[in-house]
Amino acid sequence: MKVTKDMTIGQVIRTNPQAAQILMSFGMGCIGCPSSQAETLEEASMVHGISIDKLLVALNQD
């Protein structure tokens, strides 16, 4: 399943638990907080000053 910028962090982690490590490597240490479950990758990227394009590439690597 391809990860897109409008997916929530919760969806991504439920689909692929290993994605948590990738998100944390990009500086998203708050992936376990309740609000992150409803926050989209694009929203989280903006808050953390992360390139959504680079994040999506990393999350979609096989």
PDB file of C-alpha atoms in Angstrom:
ATOM      1  CA  MET A   1       0.000   0.000   0.000  1.00  0.00           C
ATOM      2  CA  LYS A   2       1.405   3.359  -1.024  1.00  0.00           C
ATOM      3  CA  VAL A   3       1.739   5.948   1.747  1.00  0.00           C
ATOM      4  CA  THR A   4       0.298   9.362   0.832  1.00  0.00           C
ATOM      5  CA  LYS A   5       0.530  12.771   2.484  1.00  0.00           C
ATOM      6  CA  ASP A   6      -3.142  12.750   3.480  1.00  0.00           C
ATOM      7  CA  MET A   7      -2.847   9.540   5.510  1.00  0.00           C
ATOM      8  CA  THR A   8      -2.781   9.934   9.276  1.00  0.00           C
ATOM      9  CA  ILE A   9       0.226   8.860  11.285  1.00  0.00           C
ATOM     10  CA  GLY A  10      -2.012   6.275  12.951  1.00  0.00           C
ATOM     11  CA  GLN A  11      -3.004   4.778   9.588  1.00  0.00           C
ATOM     12  CA  VAL A  12       0.597   4.560   8.446  1.00  0.00           C
ATOM     13  CA  ILE A  13       1.769   2.823  11.618  1.00  0.00           C
ATOM     14  CA  ARG A  14      -1.186   0.409  11.669  1.00  0.00           C
ATOM     15  CA  THR A  15      -0.484  -0.494   8.045  1.00  0.00           C
ATOM     16  CA  ASN A  16       3.272  -0.795   8.539  1.00  0.00           C
ATOM     17  CA  PRO A  17       4.568  -0.853  12.133  1.00  0.00           C
ATOM     18  CA  GLN A  18       8.159  -0.449  10.863  1.00  0.00           C
ATOM     19  CA  ALA A  19       7.184   3.028   9.643  1.00  0.00           C
ATOM     20  CA  ALA A  20       7.469   4.238  13.242  1.00  0.00           C
ATOM     21  CA  GLN A  21      11.256   3.948  13.022  1.00  0.00           C
ATOM     22  CA  ILE A  22      11.313   5.972   9.804  1.00  0.00           C
ATOM     23  CA  LEU A  23       9.091   8.671  11.277  1.00  0.00           C
ATOM     24  CA  MET A  24      11.289   8.880  14.369  1.00  0.00           C
ATOM     25  CA  SER A  25      14.427   9.111  12.225  1.00  0.00           C
ATOM     26  CA  PHE A  26      12.895  12.225  10.637  1.00  0.00           C
ATOM     27  CA  GLY A  27      12.418  13.801  14.068  1.00  0.00           C
ATOM     28  CA  MET A  28       8.805  12.820  14.713  1.00  0.00           C
ATOM     29  CA  GLY A  29       9.299  11.548  18.233  1.00  0.00           C
ATOM     30  CA  CYS A  30       5.688  12.232  19.175  1.00  0.00           C
ATOM     31  CA  ILE A  31       4.213   9.427  17.086  1.00  0.00           C
ATOM     32  CA  GLY A  32       2.735   7.815  20.178  1.00  0.00           C
ATOM     33  CA  CYS A  33       0.825  10.872  21.389  1.00  0.00           C
ATOM     34  CA  PRO A  34      -2.968  10.799  20.958  1.00  0.00           C
ATOM     35  CA  SER A  35      -3.115  13.760  18.571  1.00  0.00           C
ATOM     36  CA  SER A  36      -0.707  12.094  16.150  1.00  0.00           C
ATOM     37  CA  GLN A  37      -3.262   9.378  15.511  1.00  0.00           C
ATOM     38  CA  ALA A  38      -5.486  11.906  13.717  1.00  0.00           C
ATOM     39  CA  GLU A  39      -2.741  14.135  12.284  1.00  0.00           C
ATOM     40  CA  THR A  40      -1.880  13.688   8.615  1.00  0.00           C
ATOM     41  CA  LEU A  41       1.677  13.184   7.470  1.00  0.00           C
ATOM     42  CA  GLU A  42       1.510  16.526   5.692  1.00  0.00           C
ATOM     43  CA  GLU A  43       0.365  18.330   8.859  1.00  0.00           C
ATOM     44  CA  ALA A  44       3.026  16.648  10.988  1.00  0.00           C
ATOM     45  CA  SER A  45       5.714  17.451   8.422  1.00  0.00           C
ATOM     46  CA  MET A  46       4.768  21.125   8.463  1.00  0.00           C
ATOM     47  CA  VAL A  47       4.807  21.261  12.277  1.00  0.00           C
ATOM     48  CA  HIS A  48       8.222  19.579  12.456  1.00  0.00           C
ATOM     49  CA  GLY A  49       9.765  21.410   9.476  1.00  0.00           C
ATOM     50  CA  ILE A  50      10.247  18.201   7.514  1.00  0.00           C
ATOM     51  CA  SER A  51      10.079  17.816   3.739  1.00  0.00           C
ATOM     52  CA  ILE A  52       6.921  15.812   3.018  1.00  0.00           C
ATOM     53  CA  ASP A  53       8.411  14.667  -0.278  1.00  0.00           C
ATOM     54  CA  LYS A  54      11.528  13.195   1.381  1.00  0.00           C
ATOM     55  CA  LEU A  55       9.407  11.579   4.078  1.00  0.00           C
ATOM     56  CA  LEU A  56       7.117   9.949   1.519  1.00  0.00           C
ATOM     57  CA  VAL A  57      10.093   8.586  -0.421  1.00  0.00           C
ATOM     58  CA  ALA A  58      11.461   6.998   2.761  1.00  0.00           C
ATOM     59  CA  LEU A  59       8.094   5.558   3.790  1.00  0.00           C
ATOM     60  CA  ASN A  60       7.414   4.114   0.339  1.00  0.00           C
ATOM     61  CA  GLN A  61      10.766   2.390  -0.150  1.00  0.00           C
ATOM     62  CA  ASP A  62      10.383  -1.370  -0.402  1.00  0.00           C
TER      63      ASP A  62
END
